[in-house]
XYZ file of C-alpha atoms in Angstrom:
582
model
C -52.721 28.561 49.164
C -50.527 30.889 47.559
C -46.899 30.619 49.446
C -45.305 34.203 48.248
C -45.390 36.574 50.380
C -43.860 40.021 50.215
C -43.570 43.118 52.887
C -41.686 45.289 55.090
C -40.441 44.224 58.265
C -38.095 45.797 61.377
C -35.300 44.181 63.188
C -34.536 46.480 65.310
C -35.058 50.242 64.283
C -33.660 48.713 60.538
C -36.248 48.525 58.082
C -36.096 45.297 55.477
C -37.824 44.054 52.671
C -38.617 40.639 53.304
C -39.658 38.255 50.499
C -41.107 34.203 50.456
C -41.038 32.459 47.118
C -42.010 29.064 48.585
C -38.406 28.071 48.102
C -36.600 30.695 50.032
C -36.915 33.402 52.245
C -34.856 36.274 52.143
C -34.456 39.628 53.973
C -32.528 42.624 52.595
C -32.041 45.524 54.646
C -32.803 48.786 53.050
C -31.576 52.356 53.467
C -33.273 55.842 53.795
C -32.796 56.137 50.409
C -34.976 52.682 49.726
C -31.520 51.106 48.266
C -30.957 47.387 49.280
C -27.723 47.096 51.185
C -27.099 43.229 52.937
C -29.073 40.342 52.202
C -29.808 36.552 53.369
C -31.067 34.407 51.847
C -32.428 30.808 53.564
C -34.129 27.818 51.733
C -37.143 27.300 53.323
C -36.186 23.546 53.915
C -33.335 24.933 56.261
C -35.909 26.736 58.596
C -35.916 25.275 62.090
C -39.468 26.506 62.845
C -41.086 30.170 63.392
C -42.688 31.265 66.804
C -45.141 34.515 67.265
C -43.346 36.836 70.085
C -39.715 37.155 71.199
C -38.239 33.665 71.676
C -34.725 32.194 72.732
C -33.933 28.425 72.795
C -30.201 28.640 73.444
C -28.986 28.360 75.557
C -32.005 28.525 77.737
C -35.832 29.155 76.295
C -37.399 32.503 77.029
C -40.136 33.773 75.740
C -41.885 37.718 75.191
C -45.173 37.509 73.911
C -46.002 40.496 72.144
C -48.389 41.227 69.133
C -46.539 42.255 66.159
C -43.367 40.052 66.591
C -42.260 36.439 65.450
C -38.518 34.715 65.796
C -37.728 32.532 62.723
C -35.215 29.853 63.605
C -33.308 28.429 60.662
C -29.693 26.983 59.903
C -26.698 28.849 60.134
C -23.249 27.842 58.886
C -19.657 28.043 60.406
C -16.233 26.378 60.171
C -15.574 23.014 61.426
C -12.307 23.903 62.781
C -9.871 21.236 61.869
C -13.144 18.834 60.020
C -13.734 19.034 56.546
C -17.565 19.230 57.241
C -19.519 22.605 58.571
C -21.540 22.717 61.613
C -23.969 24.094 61.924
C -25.898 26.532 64.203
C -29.188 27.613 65.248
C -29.645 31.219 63.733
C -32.105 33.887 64.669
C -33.561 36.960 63.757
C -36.173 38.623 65.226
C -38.879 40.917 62.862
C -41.525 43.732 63.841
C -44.524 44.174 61.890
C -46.786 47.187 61.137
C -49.555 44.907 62.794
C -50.711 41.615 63.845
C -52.781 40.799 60.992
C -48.967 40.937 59.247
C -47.310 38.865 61.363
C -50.330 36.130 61.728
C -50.191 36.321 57.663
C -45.853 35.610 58.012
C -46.146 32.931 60.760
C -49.215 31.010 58.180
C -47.337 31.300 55.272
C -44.101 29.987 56.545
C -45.088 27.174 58.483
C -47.395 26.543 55.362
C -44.069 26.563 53.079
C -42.273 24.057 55.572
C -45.073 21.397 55.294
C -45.162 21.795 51.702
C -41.362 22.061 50.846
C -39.918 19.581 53.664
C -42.195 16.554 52.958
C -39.513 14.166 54.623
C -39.599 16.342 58.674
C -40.387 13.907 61.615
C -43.195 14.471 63.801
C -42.731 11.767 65.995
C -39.075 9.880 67.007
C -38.226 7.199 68.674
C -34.861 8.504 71.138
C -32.682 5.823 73.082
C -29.955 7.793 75.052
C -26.749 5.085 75.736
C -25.829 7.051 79.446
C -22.471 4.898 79.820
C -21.309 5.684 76.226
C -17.813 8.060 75.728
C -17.861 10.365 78.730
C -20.820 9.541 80.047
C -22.457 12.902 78.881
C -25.673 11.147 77.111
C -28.912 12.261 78.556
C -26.774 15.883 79.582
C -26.092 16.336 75.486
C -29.818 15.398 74.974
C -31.729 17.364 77.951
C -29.552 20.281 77.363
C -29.065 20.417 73.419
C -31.099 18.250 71.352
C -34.986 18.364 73.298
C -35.685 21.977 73.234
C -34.564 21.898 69.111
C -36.826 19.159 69.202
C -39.739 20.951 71.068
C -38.843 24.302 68.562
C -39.491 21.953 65.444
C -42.846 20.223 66.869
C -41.203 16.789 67.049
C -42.754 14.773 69.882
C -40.010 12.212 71.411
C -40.496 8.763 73.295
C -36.755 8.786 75.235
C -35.371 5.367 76.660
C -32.716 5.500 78.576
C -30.944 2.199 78.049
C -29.390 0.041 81.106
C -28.179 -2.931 79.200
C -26.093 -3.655 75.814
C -28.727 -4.382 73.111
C -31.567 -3.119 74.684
C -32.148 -0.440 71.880
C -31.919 -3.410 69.425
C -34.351 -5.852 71.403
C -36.783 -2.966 71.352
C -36.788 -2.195 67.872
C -37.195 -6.381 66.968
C -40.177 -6.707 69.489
C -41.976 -3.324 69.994
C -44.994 -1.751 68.400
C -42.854 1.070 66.492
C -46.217 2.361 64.963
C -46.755 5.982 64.368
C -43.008 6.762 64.593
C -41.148 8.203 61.163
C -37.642 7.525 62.785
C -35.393 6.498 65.518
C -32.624 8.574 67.114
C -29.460 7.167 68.917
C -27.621 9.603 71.148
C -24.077 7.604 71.401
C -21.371 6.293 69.990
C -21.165 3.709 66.844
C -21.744 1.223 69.132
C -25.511 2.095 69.527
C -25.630 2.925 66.037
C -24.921 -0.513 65.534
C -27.805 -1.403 67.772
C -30.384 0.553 66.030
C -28.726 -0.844 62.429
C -29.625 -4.601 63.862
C -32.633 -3.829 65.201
C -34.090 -1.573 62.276
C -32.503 -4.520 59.687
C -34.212 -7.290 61.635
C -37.324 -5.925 62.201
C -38.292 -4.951 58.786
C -36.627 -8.501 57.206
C -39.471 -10.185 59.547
C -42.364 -8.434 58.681
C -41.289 -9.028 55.127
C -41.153 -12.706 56.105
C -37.346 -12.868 55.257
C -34.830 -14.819 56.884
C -31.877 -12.302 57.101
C -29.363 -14.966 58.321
C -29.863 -16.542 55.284
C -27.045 -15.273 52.480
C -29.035 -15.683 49.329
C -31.591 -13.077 50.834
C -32.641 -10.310 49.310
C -32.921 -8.157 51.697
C -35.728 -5.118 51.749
C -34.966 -1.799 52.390
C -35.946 0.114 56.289
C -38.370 2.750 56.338
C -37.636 4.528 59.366
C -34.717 7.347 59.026
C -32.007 6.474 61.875
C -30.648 9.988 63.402
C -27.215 10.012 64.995
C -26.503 12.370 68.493
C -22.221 11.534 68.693
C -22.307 10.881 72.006
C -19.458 7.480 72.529
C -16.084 7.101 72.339
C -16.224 7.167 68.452
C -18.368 8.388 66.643
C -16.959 7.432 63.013
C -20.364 6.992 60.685
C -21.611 10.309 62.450
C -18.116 12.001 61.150
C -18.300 10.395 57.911
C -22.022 10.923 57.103
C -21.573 14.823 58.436
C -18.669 15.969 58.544
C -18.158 16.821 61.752
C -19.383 15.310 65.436
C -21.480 17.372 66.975
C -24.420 17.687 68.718
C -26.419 20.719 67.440
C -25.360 19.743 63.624
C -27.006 16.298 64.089
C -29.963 17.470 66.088
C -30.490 20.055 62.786
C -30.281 17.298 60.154
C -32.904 15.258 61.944
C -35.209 18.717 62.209
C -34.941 19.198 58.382
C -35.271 15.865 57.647
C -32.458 15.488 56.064
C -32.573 11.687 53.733
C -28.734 10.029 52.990
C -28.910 6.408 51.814
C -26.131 4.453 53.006
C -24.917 0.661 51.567
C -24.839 -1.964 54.223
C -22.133 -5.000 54.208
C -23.922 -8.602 55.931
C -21.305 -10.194 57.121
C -22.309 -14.630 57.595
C -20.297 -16.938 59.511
C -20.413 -20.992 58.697
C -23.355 -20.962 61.146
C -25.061 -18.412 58.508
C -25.702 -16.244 61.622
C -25.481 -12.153 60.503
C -23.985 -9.440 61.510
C -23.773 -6.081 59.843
C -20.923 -3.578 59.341
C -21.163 -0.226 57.725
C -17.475 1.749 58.346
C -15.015 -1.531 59.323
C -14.933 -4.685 58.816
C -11.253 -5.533 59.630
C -9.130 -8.733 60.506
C -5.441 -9.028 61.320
C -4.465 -5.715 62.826
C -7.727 -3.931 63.110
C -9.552 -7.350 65.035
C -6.159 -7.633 66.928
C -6.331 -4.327 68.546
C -10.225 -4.285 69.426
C -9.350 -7.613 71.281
C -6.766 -6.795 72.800
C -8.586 -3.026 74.019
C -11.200 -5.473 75.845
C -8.629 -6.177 78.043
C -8.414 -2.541 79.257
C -11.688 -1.432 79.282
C -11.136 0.553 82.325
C -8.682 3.071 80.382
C -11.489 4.481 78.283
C -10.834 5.404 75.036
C -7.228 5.228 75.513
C -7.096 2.217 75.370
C -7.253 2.324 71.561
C -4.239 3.791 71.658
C -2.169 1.602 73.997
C -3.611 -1.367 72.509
C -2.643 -0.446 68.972
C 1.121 -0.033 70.216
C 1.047 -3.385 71.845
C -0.052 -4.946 68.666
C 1.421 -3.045 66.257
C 4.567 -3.824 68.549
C 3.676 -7.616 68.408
C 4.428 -7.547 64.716
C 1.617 -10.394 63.547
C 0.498 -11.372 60.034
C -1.470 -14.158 59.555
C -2.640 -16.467 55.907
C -5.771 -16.002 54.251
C -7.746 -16.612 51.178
C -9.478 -13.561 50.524
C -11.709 -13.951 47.466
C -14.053 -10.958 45.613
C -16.464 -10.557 43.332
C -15.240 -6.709 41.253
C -17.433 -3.384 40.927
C -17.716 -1.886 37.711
C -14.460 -0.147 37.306
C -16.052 2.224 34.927
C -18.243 3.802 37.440
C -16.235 4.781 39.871
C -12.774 3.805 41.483
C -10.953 3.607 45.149
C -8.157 5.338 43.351
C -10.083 7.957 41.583
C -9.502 10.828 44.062
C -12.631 11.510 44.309
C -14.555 12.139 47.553
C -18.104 11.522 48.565
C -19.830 14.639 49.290
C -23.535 16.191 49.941
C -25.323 15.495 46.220
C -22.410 13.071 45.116
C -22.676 12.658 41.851
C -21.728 8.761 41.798
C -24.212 7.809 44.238
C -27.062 9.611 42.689
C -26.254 7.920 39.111
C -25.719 4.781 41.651
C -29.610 5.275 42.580
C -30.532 5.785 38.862
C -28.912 2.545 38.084
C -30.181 0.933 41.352
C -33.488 1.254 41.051
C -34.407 1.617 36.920
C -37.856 1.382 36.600
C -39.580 1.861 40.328
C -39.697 4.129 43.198
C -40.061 0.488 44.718
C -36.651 0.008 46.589
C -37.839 -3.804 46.636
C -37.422 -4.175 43.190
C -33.677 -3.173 43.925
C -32.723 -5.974 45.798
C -33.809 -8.624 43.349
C -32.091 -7.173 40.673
C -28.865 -5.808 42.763
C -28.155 -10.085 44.189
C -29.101 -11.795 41.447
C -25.419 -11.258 40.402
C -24.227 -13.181 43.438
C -26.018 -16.566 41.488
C -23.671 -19.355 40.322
C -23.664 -17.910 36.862
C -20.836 -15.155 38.386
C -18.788 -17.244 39.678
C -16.158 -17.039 36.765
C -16.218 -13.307 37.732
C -14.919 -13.974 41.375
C -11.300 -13.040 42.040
C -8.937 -15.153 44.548
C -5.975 -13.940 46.545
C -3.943 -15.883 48.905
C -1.176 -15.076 51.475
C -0.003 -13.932 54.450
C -1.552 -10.487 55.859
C -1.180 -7.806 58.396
C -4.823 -6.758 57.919
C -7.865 -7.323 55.583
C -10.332 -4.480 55.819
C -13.576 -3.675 54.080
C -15.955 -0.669 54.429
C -18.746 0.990 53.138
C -17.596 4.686 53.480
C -14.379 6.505 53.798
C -14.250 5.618 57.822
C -13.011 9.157 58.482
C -12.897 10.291 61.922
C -10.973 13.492 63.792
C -8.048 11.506 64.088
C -7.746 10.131 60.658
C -9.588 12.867 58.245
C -9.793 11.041 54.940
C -10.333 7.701 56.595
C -9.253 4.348 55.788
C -10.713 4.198 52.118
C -10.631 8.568 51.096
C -12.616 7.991 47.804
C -15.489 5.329 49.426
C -18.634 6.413 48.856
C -21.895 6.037 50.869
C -24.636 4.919 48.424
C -23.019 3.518 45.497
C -23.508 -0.165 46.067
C -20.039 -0.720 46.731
C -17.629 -1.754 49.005
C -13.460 -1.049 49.529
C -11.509 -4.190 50.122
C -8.324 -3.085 51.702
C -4.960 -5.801 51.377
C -2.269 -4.899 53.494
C 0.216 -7.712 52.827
C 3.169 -9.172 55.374
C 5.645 -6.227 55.022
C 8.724 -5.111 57.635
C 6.969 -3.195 60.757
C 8.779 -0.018 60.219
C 6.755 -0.406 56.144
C 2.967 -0.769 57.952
C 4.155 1.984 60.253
C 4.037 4.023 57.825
C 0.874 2.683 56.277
C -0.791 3.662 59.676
C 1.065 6.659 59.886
C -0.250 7.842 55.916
C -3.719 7.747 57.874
C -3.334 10.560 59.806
C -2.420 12.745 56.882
C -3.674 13.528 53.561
C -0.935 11.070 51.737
C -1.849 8.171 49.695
C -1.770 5.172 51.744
C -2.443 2.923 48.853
C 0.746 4.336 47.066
C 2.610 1.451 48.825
C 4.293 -1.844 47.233
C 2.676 -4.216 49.747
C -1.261 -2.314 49.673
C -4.238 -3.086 47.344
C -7.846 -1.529 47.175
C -10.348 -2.804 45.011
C -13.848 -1.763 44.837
C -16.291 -4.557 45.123
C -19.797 -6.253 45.148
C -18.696 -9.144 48.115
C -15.950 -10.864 49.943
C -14.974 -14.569 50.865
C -12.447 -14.964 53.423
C -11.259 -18.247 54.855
C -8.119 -19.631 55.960
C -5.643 -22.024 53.678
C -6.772 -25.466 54.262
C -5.040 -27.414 57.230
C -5.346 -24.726 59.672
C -7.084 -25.494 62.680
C -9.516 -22.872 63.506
C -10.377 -21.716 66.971
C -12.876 -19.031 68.202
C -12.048 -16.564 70.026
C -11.624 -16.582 74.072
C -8.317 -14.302 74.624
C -6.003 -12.710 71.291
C -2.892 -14.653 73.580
C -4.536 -18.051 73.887
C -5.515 -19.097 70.201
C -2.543 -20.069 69.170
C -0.492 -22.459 67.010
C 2.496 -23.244 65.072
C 2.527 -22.024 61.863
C 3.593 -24.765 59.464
C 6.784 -24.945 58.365
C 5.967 -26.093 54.622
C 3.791 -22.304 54.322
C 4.381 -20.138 51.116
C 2.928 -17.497 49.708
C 1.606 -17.127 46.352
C -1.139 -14.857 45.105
C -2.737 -16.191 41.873
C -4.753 -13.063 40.588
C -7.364 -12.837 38.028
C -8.602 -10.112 36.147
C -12.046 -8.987 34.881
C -10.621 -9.903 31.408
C -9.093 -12.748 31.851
C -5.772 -14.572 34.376
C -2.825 -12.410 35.099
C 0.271 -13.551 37.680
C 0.330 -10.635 40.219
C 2.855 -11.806 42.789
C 5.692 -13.947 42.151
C 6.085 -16.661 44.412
C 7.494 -15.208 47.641
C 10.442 -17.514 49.541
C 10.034 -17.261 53.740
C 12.020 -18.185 55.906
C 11.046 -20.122 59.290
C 11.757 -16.847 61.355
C 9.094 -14.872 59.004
C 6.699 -17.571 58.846
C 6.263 -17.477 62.822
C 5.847 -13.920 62.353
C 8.304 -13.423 65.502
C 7.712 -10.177 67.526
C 10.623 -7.753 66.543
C 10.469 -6.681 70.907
C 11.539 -8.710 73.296
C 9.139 -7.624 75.801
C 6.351 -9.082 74.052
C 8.212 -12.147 72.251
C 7.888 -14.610 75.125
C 3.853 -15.908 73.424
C 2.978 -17.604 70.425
C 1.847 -15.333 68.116
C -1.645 -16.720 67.106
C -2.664 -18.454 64.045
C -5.535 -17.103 63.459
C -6.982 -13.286 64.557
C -10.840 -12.423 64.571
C -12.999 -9.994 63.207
C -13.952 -6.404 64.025
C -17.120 -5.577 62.894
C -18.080 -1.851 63.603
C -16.638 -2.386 67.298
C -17.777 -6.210 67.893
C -15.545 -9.198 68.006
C -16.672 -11.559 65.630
C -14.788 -15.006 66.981
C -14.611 -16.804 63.729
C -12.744 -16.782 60.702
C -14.386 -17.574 57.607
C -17.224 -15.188 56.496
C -19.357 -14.188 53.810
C -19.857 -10.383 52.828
C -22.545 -8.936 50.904
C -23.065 -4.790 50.140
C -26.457 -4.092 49.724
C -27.140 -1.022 48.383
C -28.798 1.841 49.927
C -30.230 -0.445 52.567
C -31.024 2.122 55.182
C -31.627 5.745 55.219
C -29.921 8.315 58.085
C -31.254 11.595 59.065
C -27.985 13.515 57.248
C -26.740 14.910 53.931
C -23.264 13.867 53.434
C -20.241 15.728 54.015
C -20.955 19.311 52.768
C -17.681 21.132 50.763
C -17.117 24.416 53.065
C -14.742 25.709 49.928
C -17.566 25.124 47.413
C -20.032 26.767 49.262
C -18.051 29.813 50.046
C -17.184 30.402 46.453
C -20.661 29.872 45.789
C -21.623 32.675 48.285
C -18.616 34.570 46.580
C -20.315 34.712 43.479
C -23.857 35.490 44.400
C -22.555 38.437 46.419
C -20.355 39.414 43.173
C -23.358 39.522 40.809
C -25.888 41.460 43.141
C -23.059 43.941 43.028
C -22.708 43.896 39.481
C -26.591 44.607 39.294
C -26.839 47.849 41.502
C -23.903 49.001 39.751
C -25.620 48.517 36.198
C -28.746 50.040 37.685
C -26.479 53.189 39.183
């Protein structure tokens, strides 16, 4: 059928010309004199959904049924505040028509234009609601927010409450998921994780894949995963949005929204897999999450006081961190650059990703075979002593730290940031963790590296007794006297000597806590690993990017400056026209 659709319409006792071009809708409000005054304009893929009569959703539904009336729901932007995304809200306008015939012809052709133009909507979603998460405000956000968008759109939801840790994950490896198109979590990144397991796992097995194994290619999911922020972070909902809220999300998911986003496998000795998407951290960052387990009970300030006793501890610890180098020509951790809605790196990242098929399979099989023996000379190796070794998949912004730990990180690129923070004075990594919470360069710093790459090796120097993790005090030892540090480095192009050999002294090398309060322990020999919010109690790991490997209900991180000026001009050259025609 023929989408356009053109007429007269009231809102109120103001007449407007309304117009559908299968694209966008638009309604200009026109004077006694027929000359057009304000308009909006909406892309039909940004309409919410279109009811006959008088209708309200929020903050309560109500509903007038009356002949010659329909409400058309769509998205409506606004500030962030202090984020660098936009939330958004649901807008509303109301129209009158001359008859019902008219409105019955509006309602058809709209609706008709959504199915056509917003292919990618859900119909049916799969919701798990983590009640315990942040403040405990789950099924209230849900019930009171998110279901009656829902209902508006026509999405049909199967809610599970969940009473246990990995429940949502269990479910998605065992349960029939057929007839669903995605699965929501309304939480924190803690039952994102969940639903990032469960989603991985369960399409791995029905490709007959074993995922814990590290040659794997591993196939892309096809269910969409949509994020509620509902926990006591909520850092890929921030850095996939933009901002943490509710509504925003719920919106995404309505419009069916598609961002890829790169996954990092992370294997143990055992081969076992675990997978990280915003941090995988050791040192400091796997420090502080054991150390908050302790003091569970304070909430989420205990991320805080836990970070002060260990930044306060003053540890570093030796590593061999080895990595296999990105492409520096396509993009660069340094490059400024930041990954936004319709980045331009990941979409030539896609192009290069997948070169000949819509077939995300054939993806994989091209994307690992550079992880074969034949790149080994390719493979860079560092070793020393550390205060952290981080890796992520995205900038890992959040509201506290608004660029994150890696600024120019991008989410579908195929790519990784490997962040070095070597041993440096305390008051010199203050400062490091200080440049997060600000828009300086915390790379700019003699003792930090960042290097964009394909996968990561990490191990400790040989004759280091590892043990796993039961308390961050108790797995400690002397750390041998005869220790050094030197960091052979090679380039893409060929060796280069990096570091000079660095002279320690028995003091440094024990990494002695610069307060006496918390001097009277052995600082540890070995830390563990935080992956996305989990305690992984071992040392030496294999990590692996794969590229695009799931798909969220979001857009990226929309520029609120860009926009405007884009709004700036459209309004400038509609004025330019009625003054030509004047």
């Amino acid at each position: 059928m023929d989408l356009g659709l053109e007429s007269s319409l009231w809102v109120g006792n103001k007449r407007y010309r309304a117009v559908l071009t299968g694209w966008h809708f638009k309604w200009t409000e026109v004077d006694k004199k027929n000359r057009d005054k304000k308009t909006v304009l909406v892309p039909v893929a940004e309409v919410a959904g279109v009811e006959e009569g008088r209708v309200e959703i929020l903050p309560q539904k109500s509903v007038e049924d009356t002949d010659k009336d329909f409400t058309v729901f769509y998205v409506k932007r606004s500030s962030g505040g202090g984020s660098y995304g936009l939330l958004w809200r649901l807008g509303r306008i109301q129209f009158s028509c001359a008859s019902r015939v008219l409105r019955d012809q509006w309602t058809k052709h709209l609706r008709a234009a959504l199915k056509t133009h917003s292919p990618l909507r859900p119909h049916r979603l799969l919701v798990f609601i983590n009640p315990f998460g942040g403040k405990k405000k789950g099924r209230q956000i849900y019930h009171s927010l998110v279901a009656p968008l829902f209902e508006l759109a026509g999405i049909s939801s199967h809610v599970i409450v969940t009473e246990r840790a990995n429940q949502a994950r269990d479910h998605l490896l065992k349960k029939d998921l057929t007839g669903f198109d995605g699965v929501v979590c309304v939480g924190g990144d803690g039952m994102f994780s969940e639903l990032l397991h469960g989603l991985i796992g369960r399409t791995q097995q029905e490709a007959g894949l074993c995922e814990n194994d590290p040659a794997v290619a591993l196939q892309p999911c096809p269910l969409h995963i949509g994020i509620i922020p509902a926990g006591s972070t909520d850092c890929v909902c921030f850095a996939t949005v933009g901002v943490v809220d509710p509504v925003t999300s719920a919106l995404h998911i309505i419009i069916g929204d598609s961002q890829p986003l790169d996954v990092c496998s992370v294997h143990d000795v055992s081969a076992q897999v675990r997978y990280s998407v915003s941090l995988l951290g050791y040192g400091f960052y796997g420090d502080v999450l054991a150390e908050s387990e302790k003091h569970r009970w304070m909430g989420p300030l205990r991320y805080d006081y836990s970070g002060a006793v260990v930044y306060l501890s003053n540890r570093s610890y030796s590593g061999i961190v080895q990595y296999l180098p990105a492409d520096p020509l396509l993009s660069s951790p340094r490059d400024k650059t930041r990954c936004l809605a319709g980045c331009s790196v990941c979409s030539r990242s896609t192009e290069r990703l997948f070169p000949h098929s819509s077939d995300s399979g054939s993806l994989y099989s091209s994307h690992f075979s550079q992880f074969s023996t034949d790149s080994e000379g390719e493979w860079v190796s560092v070793e020393g002593r550390f205060r952290c070794v981080s890796l992520t998949c995205m900038s890992s912004s959040c509201a506290r730290s608004p660029l994150g730990l890696s600024p120019s990180a991008h989410l579908a690129d195929g790519t990784g940031d490997l962040i070095l923070v070597w041993d440096t004075h305390p008051l010199g990594f203050l400062k490091f963790l200080y440049r997060h919470t600000s828009t300086q360069d915390q790379f700019d710093l003699p003792f930090v590296e960042v290097h964009r790459v394909k996968a990561v090796r990490f191990s400790v120097p040989s004759g280091r007794e590892e043990q796993e993790y039961e308390e961050i005090g108790g797995f400690s030892s002397e750390i041998d006297e005869g220790q050094r540090e030197c960091v052979d480095t090679v380039s893409r192009n060929g060796s280069q000597q990096h570091l000079a050999q660095r002279a320690m002294t028995s003091e440094r090398k024990a990494a002695t806590p610069f307060l006496c309060g918390l001097c009277c322990k052995k600082s540890p020999s070995v830390s563990v690993w935080n992956c996305d919010g989990e305690i992984l109690p071992f040392t030496k790991i294999v990590c692996k990017i794969h590229g695009q490997l799931v798909r969220l209900y979001a857009r990226g991180i929309e520029d609120g400056a860009a926009i405007r000026n884009s709004e700036e001009r459209d309004e400038c050259q509609r004025i330019c026209i009625l003054n030509s025609l004047k």
